[in-house]
Coordinates of C-alpha atoms in Angstrom, one line a residue:
M1 CA -203.7 -44.0 -82.8
D2 CA -205.4 -47.0 -81.2
S3 CA -202.5 -47.6 -78.8
L4 CA -202.5 -44.0 -77.5
P5 CA -204.2 -43.0 -74.3
D6 CA -207.5 -41.2 -74.6
A7 CA -206.0 -37.9 -73.4
I8 CA -203.4 -37.9 -76.1
V9 CA -206.0 -38.7 -78.8
Q10 CA -208.2 -35.9 -77.5
Y11 CA -205.2 -33.5 -77.5
I12 CA -204.3 -34.3 -81.1
L13 CA -207.8 -34.1 -82.5
S14 CA -208.5 -30.9 -80.6
H15 CA -206.1 -29.2 -83.0
L16 CA -208.3 -29.9 -86.0
N17 CA -210.3 -26.8 -87.1
N18 CA -211.6 -27.4 -90.6
A19 CA -215.3 -28.4 -90.3
R20 CA -215.0 -31.1 -93.1
D21 CA -212.1 -32.7 -91.3
V22 CA -213.9 -32.7 -88.0
A23 CA -217.0 -34.3 -89.6
A24 CA -214.9 -37.0 -91.2
C25 CA -213.2 -37.8 -87.9
N26 CA -216.6 -38.2 -86.3
C27 CA -217.3 -41.1 -88.6
V28 CA -214.0 -43.0 -87.7
S29 CA -215.0 -44.3 -84.3
K30 CA -216.8 -43.6 -81.1
R31 CA -213.5 -42.7 -79.5
W32 CA -212.7 -40.1 -82.1
K33 CA -216.2 -38.7 -81.9
E34 CA -215.9 -38.2 -78.2
S35 CA -212.9 -35.9 -78.8
L36 CA -215.1 -33.3 -80.6
P37 CA -216.2 -31.5 -77.4
Y38 CA -212.5 -30.5 -76.8
L39 CA -212.1 -28.5 -80.0
R40 CA -210.9 -24.9 -79.5
S41 CA -211.3 -23.6 -83.1
L42 CA -213.8 -24.3 -85.9
Y43 CA -213.5 -23.1 -89.5
F44 CA -216.1 -23.4 -92.3
P45 CA -214.6 -22.8 -95.7
R46 CA -216.5 -21.0 -98.5
N47 CA -217.4 -24.3 -100.2
S48 CA -218.3 -26.2 -97.0
F49 CA -221.9 -27.0 -98.2
D50 CA -221.5 -26.9 -102.0
S51 CA -222.2 -30.6 -102.3
H52 CA -224.7 -30.9 -99.4
C53 CA -227.9 -32.7 -100.3
G54 CA -229.3 -33.6 -96.9
S55 CA -232.5 -32.4 -95.3
D56 CA -230.7 -30.1 -92.8
N57 CA -229.9 -26.6 -93.9
P58 CA -226.3 -25.3 -93.5
D59 CA -227.4 -23.2 -90.4
S60 CA -228.6 -26.2 -88.6
I61 CA -225.5 -28.3 -89.4
V62 CA -223.3 -25.6 -88.0
W63 CA -225.5 -25.3 -84.9
K64 CA -225.3 -29.1 -84.3
M65 CA -221.5 -29.1 -84.5
L66 CA -221.3 -26.1 -82.2
S67 CA -223.7 -27.7 -79.7
M68 CA -221.3 -30.6 -79.2
I69 CA -218.3 -28.3 -78.3
V70 CA -217.7 -27.5 -74.6
C71 CA -215.5 -24.4 -74.9
L72 CA -215.1 -23.0 -78.4
E73 CA -212.7 -20.1 -78.5
E74 CA -212.5 -19.3 -82.3
L75 CA -215.1 -19.5 -85.0
V76 CA -214.5 -18.7 -88.6
V77 CA -217.3 -18.9 -91.1
Y78 CA -216.8 -18.2 -94.8
S79 CA -219.8 -20.2 -96.0
P80 CA -223.2 -18.5 -96.5
F81 CA -225.4 -18.1 -93.4
T82 CA -228.4 -16.2 -92.2
S83 CA -228.8 -13.7 -89.4
A84 CA -231.2 -16.2 -87.6
G85 CA -228.5 -18.9 -87.8
L86 CA -225.8 -16.6 -86.5
A87 CA -227.9 -15.6 -83.6
L88 CA -228.4 -19.3 -82.6
W89 CA -224.7 -20.1 -82.9
L90 CA -223.6 -17.2 -80.8
L91 CA -226.2 -18.1 -78.1
L92 CA -224.4 -21.4 -77.8
V93 CA -220.8 -20.3 -77.7
H94 CA -220.9 -16.7 -76.6
S95 CA -219.4 -17.2 -73.1
S96 CA -216.2 -18.9 -74.3
L97 CA -215.8 -17.3 -77.8
K98 CA -212.8 -15.0 -78.1
H99 CA -212.1 -14.8 -81.9
L100 CA -214.8 -14.4 -84.5
E101 CA -214.4 -14.1 -88.3
L102 CA -217.4 -13.9 -90.6
R103 CA -217.8 -13.5 -94.3
M104 CA -221.0 -11.4 -94.2
D105 CA -221.7 -11.2 -98.0
N106 CA -224.2 -8.4 -97.6
I107 CA -222.2 -5.4 -99.0
T108 CA -224.8 -5.1 -101.9
E109 CA -227.9 -6.2 -100.0
Y110 CA -229.5 -3.1 -98.6
Q111 CA -232.6 -5.0 -97.5
A112 CA -230.5 -7.5 -95.5
C113 CA -229.1 -4.7 -93.3
L114 CA -232.7 -3.6 -92.5
D115 CA -233.6 -7.0 -91.2
S116 CA -234.1 -7.2 -87.5
P117 CA -231.9 -8.4 -86.0
S118 CA -229.2 -7.9 -88.7
K119 CA -226.1 -10.0 -88.9
L120 CA -224.2 -7.2 -87.4
D121 CA -226.7 -6.9 -84.5
C122 CA -226.3 -10.6 -83.7
I123 CA -222.6 -10.2 -83.0
S124 CA -223.4 -8.3 -79.8
A125 CA -224.2 -11.6 -78.1
A126 CA -220.5 -12.5 -78.1
K127 CA -219.6 -10.1 -75.3
N128 CA -216.2 -11.7 -74.5
L129 CA -214.7 -11.3 -78.0
E130 CA -211.0 -10.3 -78.2
S131 CA -210.8 -10.1 -82.0
L132 CA -213.5 -9.6 -84.7
K133 CA -212.9 -9.8 -88.4
L134 CA -215.7 -9.1 -91.0
W135 CA -215.7 -9.5 -94.8
G136 CA -218.1 -7.8 -97.1
V137 CA -220.0 -5.6 -94.7
L138 CA -222.8 -3.1 -95.4
M139 CA -223.0 -0.8 -92.4
V140 CA -225.5 2.0 -93.2
N141 CA -227.2 1.9 -89.8
P142 CA -225.5 1.9 -86.4
P143 CA -225.1 -1.7 -85.2
K144 CA -227.0 -2.5 -82.0
W145 CA -223.9 -3.4 -80.1
D146 CA -223.2 -3.3 -76.4
V147 CA -219.7 -2.4 -75.3
F148 CA -217.1 -5.1 -76.1
K149 CA -214.9 -4.5 -73.2
N150 CA -212.4 -7.3 -74.1
L151 CA -212.2 -6.5 -77.9
Q152 CA -208.7 -5.6 -78.8
S153 CA -208.7 -6.2 -82.6
L154 CA -211.3 -5.1 -85.2
E155 CA -210.7 -5.8 -88.9
I156 CA -213.2 -5.0 -91.6
V157 CA -212.4 -5.9 -95.2
G158 CA -214.5 -4.7 -98.1
A159 CA -217.3 -2.5 -96.7
R160 CA -219.8 0.2 -97.5
L161 CA -220.0 2.4 -94.4
E162 CA -221.9 5.5 -93.4
D163 CA -220.1 7.9 -91.0
P164 CA -222.6 7.7 -88.1
A165 CA -222.8 3.9 -88.3
F166 CA -219.0 3.5 -88.3
S167 CA -218.7 6.0 -85.4
A168 CA -221.2 4.0 -83.4
A169 CA -219.4 0.8 -84.0
L170 CA -216.1 2.3 -82.8
R171 CA -217.8 3.6 -79.6
A172 CA -218.7 0.0 -78.8
C173 CA -215.0 -1.0 -79.0
P174 CA -213.3 1.4 -76.6
N175 CA -210.3 -0.8 -75.8
L176 CA -209.0 -1.6 -79.3
T177 CA -205.3 -1.9 -79.8
N178 CA -205.6 -2.9 -83.5
L179 CA -207.9 -1.4 -86.1
V180 CA -207.9 -2.4 -89.8
L181 CA -210.2 -1.1 -92.5
L182 CA -209.4 -2.3 -96.0
G183 CA -211.3 -1.4 -99.2
C184 CA -214.0 0.6 -97.4
E185 CA -216.1 3.1 -99.3
G186 CA -218.8 5.6 -98.4
V187 CA -216.9 7.3 -95.6
R188 CA -216.5 11.0 -95.9
S189 CA -215.3 12.1 -92.5
V190 CA -213.7 9.8 -89.9
S191 CA -213.0 10.7 -86.3
I192 CA -211.2 8.0 -84.2
E193 CA -210.7 8.4 -80.5
L194 CA -209.3 5.3 -78.9
P195 CA -207.0 5.6 -75.9
Y196 CA -205.3 2.2 -76.3
L197 CA -205.0 2.0 -80.1
E198 CA -201.4 1.0 -81.2
H199 CA -201.8 -0.2 -84.8
C200 CA -204.2 1.3 -87.3
K201 CA -204.5 0.6 -91.1
L202 CA -207.1 2.6 -93.0
D203 CA -207.8 2.0 -96.7
F204 CA -210.6 4.1 -98.1
Y205 CA -211.9 3.3 -101.6
G206 CA -213.3 6.0 -103.8
L207 CA -212.4 9.6 -104.8
G208 CA -209.7 9.9 -102.2
N209 CA -211.3 12.9 -100.6
C210 CA -211.9 11.7 -97.0
S211 CA -210.9 13.6 -93.9
L212 CA -209.4 11.9 -90.9
S213 CA -209.0 13.0 -87.3
L214 CA -207.1 10.6 -85.0
T215 CA -206.8 11.0 -81.3
C216 CA -204.9 8.0 -80.0
P217 CA -202.1 8.7 -77.6
K218 CA -200.5 5.2 -77.8
I219 CA -200.6 4.9 -81.6
E220 CA -197.3 3.4 -82.9
H221 CA -198.1 2.2 -86.4
L222 CA -200.4 4.2 -88.8
E223 CA -201.2 3.5 -92.5
V224 CA -203.7 5.8 -94.3
Q225 CA -204.8 5.5 -97.9
G226 CA -207.5 7.7 -99.5
C227 CA -207.6 10.8 -97.3
S228 CA -207.0 14.4 -98.4
W229 CA -207.1 16.0 -94.9
I230 CA -205.4 14.2 -92.0
R231 CA -205.0 15.4 -88.4
V232 CA -203.2 13.3 -85.8
R233 CA -202.3 15.2 -82.7
E234 CA -201.0 12.5 -80.3
T235 CA -197.8 11.4 -82.0
T236 CA -195.3 10.8 -79.2
C237 CA -195.3 7.0 -79.7
L238 CA -195.7 7.0 -83.5
R239 CA -192.8 5.0 -85.0
N240 CA -194.2 3.9 -88.4
L241 CA -196.3 6.2 -90.7
S242 CA -197.5 5.6 -94.2
I243 CA -199.7 8.1 -96.1
A244 CA -201.0 7.4 -99.6
N245 CA -203.7 8.8 -101.9
N246 CA -203.9 7.0 -105.2
A247 CA -207.1 8.5 -106.4
G248 CA -207.1 12.0 -105.0
R249 CA -204.8 14.7 -103.5
V250 CA -203.3 15.2 -100.1
Y251 CA -204.1 18.8 -99.2
M252 CA -203.5 19.1 -95.4
V253 CA -201.6 17.2 -92.8
D254 CA -201.4 18.1 -89.1
F255 CA -199.1 15.9 -87.0
G256 CA -196.9 18.0 -84.8
K257 CA -193.4 16.8 -83.9
L258 CA -192.8 13.2 -84.9
S259 CA -189.9 12.7 -82.4
A260 CA -190.2 8.8 -82.3
L261 CA -190.8 8.3 -86.0
E262 CA -188.5 5.7 -87.6
F263 CA -190.3 5.0 -90.9
L264 CA -192.2 7.4 -93.1
S265 CA -193.8 6.7 -96.5
M266 CA -195.4 9.3 -98.7
R267 CA -197.1 8.1 -101.9
G268 CA -199.6 9.4 -104.3
V269 CA -200.1 11.3 -107.6
Q270 CA -200.3 14.8 -106.1
W271 CA -199.6 16.3 -102.8
C272 CA -199.8 20.0 -101.8
W273 CA -196.2 21.2 -101.3
D274 CA -197.1 22.6 -97.9
A275 CA -198.1 19.1 -96.8
I276 CA -194.8 17.6 -98.1
S277 CA -192.6 20.2 -96.6
K278 CA -194.3 19.9 -93.2
M279 CA -194.0 16.1 -93.2
L280 CA -190.3 16.4 -94.0
E281 CA -189.9 19.0 -91.3
W282 CA -191.7 17.0 -88.6
S283 CA -189.9 13.8 -89.4
S284 CA -186.3 15.0 -88.7
E285 CA -185.6 11.8 -86.7
V286 CA -186.7 9.3 -89.3
K287 CA -184.5 6.4 -90.2
H288 CA -186.2 5.1 -93.4
L289 CA -187.9 7.5 -95.8
Y290 CA -189.9 6.4 -98.8
M291 CA -191.1 9.0 -101.2
K292 CA -193.2 8.3 -104.4
V293 CA -195.2 11.4 -105.1
E294 CA -195.4 12.5 -108.7
F295 CA -196.6 16.1 -108.6
T296 CA -197.3 19.0 -106.3
G297 CA -199.6 21.9 -106.8
D298 CA -203.0 23.0 -105.6
L299 CA -206.4 21.9 -106.9
E300 CA -206.2 20.8 -110.6
T301 CA -202.8 22.2 -111.3
L302 CA -200.0 19.6 -111.6
L303 CA -196.6 21.1 -110.9
P304 CA -193.1 19.7 -110.4
F305 CA -191.5 19.8 -107.0
P306 CA -189.6 23.0 -106.2
E307 CA -185.8 22.8 -105.8
V308 CA -184.7 21.0 -102.6
D309 CA -181.3 21.9 -101.2
F310 CA -179.2 18.7 -101.0
V311 CA -177.1 19.7 -97.9
E312 CA -180.1 21.2 -96.0
F313 CA -182.2 18.1 -96.6
F314 CA -179.6 15.7 -95.2
N315 CA -178.6 18.0 -92.4
S316 CA -182.3 18.1 -91.4
H317 CA -182.4 14.3 -91.4
P318 CA -179.2 13.2 -89.7
K319 CA -180.4 9.7 -88.7
L320 CA -181.6 8.7 -92.1
Q321 CA -180.3 5.2 -92.9
K322 CA -182.5 4.2 -95.9
F323 CA -183.8 6.5 -98.6
D324 CA -186.2 5.5 -101.4
I325 CA -186.4 8.4 -103.9
H326 CA -188.9 8.1 -106.7
G327 CA -190.0 10.6 -109.4
A328 CA -190.4 14.2 -108.4
M329 CA -188.4 14.1 -105.2
F330 CA -185.3 12.9 -107.0
A331 CA -185.7 15.6 -109.6
A332 CA -186.0 18.2 -106.9
L333 CA -182.7 17.1 -105.4
C334 CA -181.1 17.3 -108.9
Q335 CA -181.8 21.0 -109.7
K336 CA -179.0 23.3 -110.8
N337 CA -178.5 24.9 -107.4
S338 CA -179.2 21.9 -105.2
L339 CA -175.5 21.3 -104.5
K340 CA -174.3 24.9 -104.3
N341 CA -174.2 24.9 -100.5
V342 CA -171.8 21.9 -100.0
E343 CA -169.3 22.9 -97.4
P344 CA -166.0 21.3 -96.4
G345 CA -166.5 18.6 -93.9
F346 CA -170.1 17.9 -95.0
V347 CA -171.1 14.2 -94.6
I348 CA -174.3 12.1 -94.6
P349 CA -173.5 10.2 -91.4
C350 CA -175.9 7.4 -91.2
L351 CA -177.1 6.7 -94.7
E352 CA -176.6 3.0 -95.6
E353 CA -179.0 2.3 -98.5
V354 CA -180.4 4.4 -101.3
V355 CA -182.9 3.3 -104.0
V356 CA -183.4 5.8 -106.8
Q357 CA -186.0 5.6 -109.6
V358 CA -185.1 7.4 -112.8
R359 CA -187.6 8.0 -115.6
S360 CA -186.2 10.7 -117.8
P361 CA -182.8 11.7 -119.2
L362 CA -183.7 15.4 -118.7
N363 CA -181.1 17.2 -116.6
A364 CA -178.8 14.2 -116.9
E365 CA -175.8 16.1 -115.8
Q366 CA -177.4 17.3 -112.5
K367 CA -178.8 13.8 -111.9
M368 CA -175.4 12.2 -112.3
S369 CA -174.0 14.9 -110.0
T370 CA -176.5 14.0 -107.3
L371 CA -175.9 10.3 -107.6
E372 CA -172.1 10.9 -107.3
S373 CA -172.7 13.2 -104.3
L374 CA -174.6 10.5 -102.5
L375 CA -171.6 8.2 -103.0
K376 CA -169.1 10.8 -102.0
Y377 CA -170.7 12.1 -98.9
G378 CA -172.5 9.0 -97.7
K379 CA -169.5 7.7 -95.8
N380 CA -171.4 4.6 -94.6
L381 CA -173.3 3.9 -97.8
K382 CA -173.4 0.1 -98.5
T383 CA -175.8 -0.1 -101.4
M384 CA -177.3 2.1 -104.1
G385 CA -180.1 0.7 -106.3
I386 CA -180.9 2.6 -109.5
R387 CA -184.2 1.7 -111.2
I388 CA -184.6 2.9 -114.8
L389 CA -188.3 2.9 -115.7
Q390 CA -190.2 4.0 -118.8
M391 CA -187.2 5.9 -120.2
K392 CA -188.6 6.1 -123.8
S393 CA -186.8 8.4 -126.1
S394 CA -185.2 8.2 -129.5
H395 CA -182.9 11.1 -128.6
S396 CA -179.2 10.2 -128.2
S397 CA -179.3 11.8 -124.7
T398 CA -181.1 8.7 -123.4
D399 CA -178.2 6.4 -124.5
D400 CA -175.6 8.8 -123.1
F401 CA -177.4 9.0 -119.8
F402 CA -177.6 5.2 -119.6
D403 CA -173.9 5.0 -120.4
E404 CA -173.1 7.3 -117.6
I405 CA -175.1 5.3 -115.1
C406 CA -173.3 2.1 -116.3
R407 CA -170.0 3.9 -115.9
L408 CA -171.0 4.9 -112.3
R409 CA -171.9 1.3 -111.6
F410 CA -168.6 0.1 -113.0
M411 CA -166.6 2.5 -110.9
N412 CA -168.6 1.7 -107.7
R413 CA -169.5 -1.9 -108.4
K414 CA -169.4 -3.0 -104.8
I415 CA -172.1 -0.5 -104.0
V416 CA -174.2 0.5 -107.1
R417 CA -176.6 -1.9 -108.8
I418 CA -179.0 -1.3 -111.7
E419 CA -182.4 -2.7 -111.2

């Protein structure tokens, strides 16, 4: 390093970002210390100040390091900090800062969110942010944010939110292209209107009874977990869609025609059959379909899926290339009359991969017939995975069914595998 020109040393050291590494480099030599102003990114891990015993508090140490940097673009702070400290930091670096990630740690501290200014309020000083990621957020009052005109990505992980506060936060970020909410609770009704949003992932924690209204004409990728009522009217660009509700029920979906959809995932314990049938109808152009819904039925009544006609289903999804069938949907395709409408010349033209989950030996004959039909009519089928889960029965039918599956695998060993 001593033989390198100053510019090269500065370039190498400017790629450091861990605060401890930066502090250690400052002690090596004057030459290395003079490279500190050229840092672009600074990261403070959770344990940055665990062994600190000096007179300066952590807020002051961070401030001193930031004050020596000319043009900081990214700041990541996982170590504890105060709202006063954050305000001073952002006053130093607000003009150049583009990416900010903070571990707020105030999800259970109601009094902290009443402080003025709160940690959330302080973020408004960084007006040129392009991405913002927050961990452990308590947002019960609307944050005092001006408009972040350059903000394209907002991620919140682990949060307690109130509807008006969250709505106010979104209004301050009108140009978002990426929105991620993970493990958020307290939200009852969400309305999102963002004209440039392309990627959206929403994970609501709780009873699974949230309602969602999304008006985003450029949305391409949407994942929703924990909503019972979902309305997305602008869907011309939507290519990937995942809907799940692990704690509640999906009662209503309103999407319109999903002409660009390539991937659809439906998961959950219970969906209203009207919601399932509409999603299948709208997604006629889908290429990859993943279904893991255990029951249908309204309100508290858990019901099996009604019979699904095998031929009609695949004729309605002519571009389907990969099909993951779990639980009730496979059983619905295996009913007595599911294969009664097979006509001469019927084929499944594009199907290349099937993954089937089998839990019960009930209706074994119909299930084997459906598996054989997938092999027979799927002219381009390359692989079929059969997962046998929780098939607990002392009855001989279980052994017989397993023997039949093994026979199917042996006869089609280049395609069929047992997982």
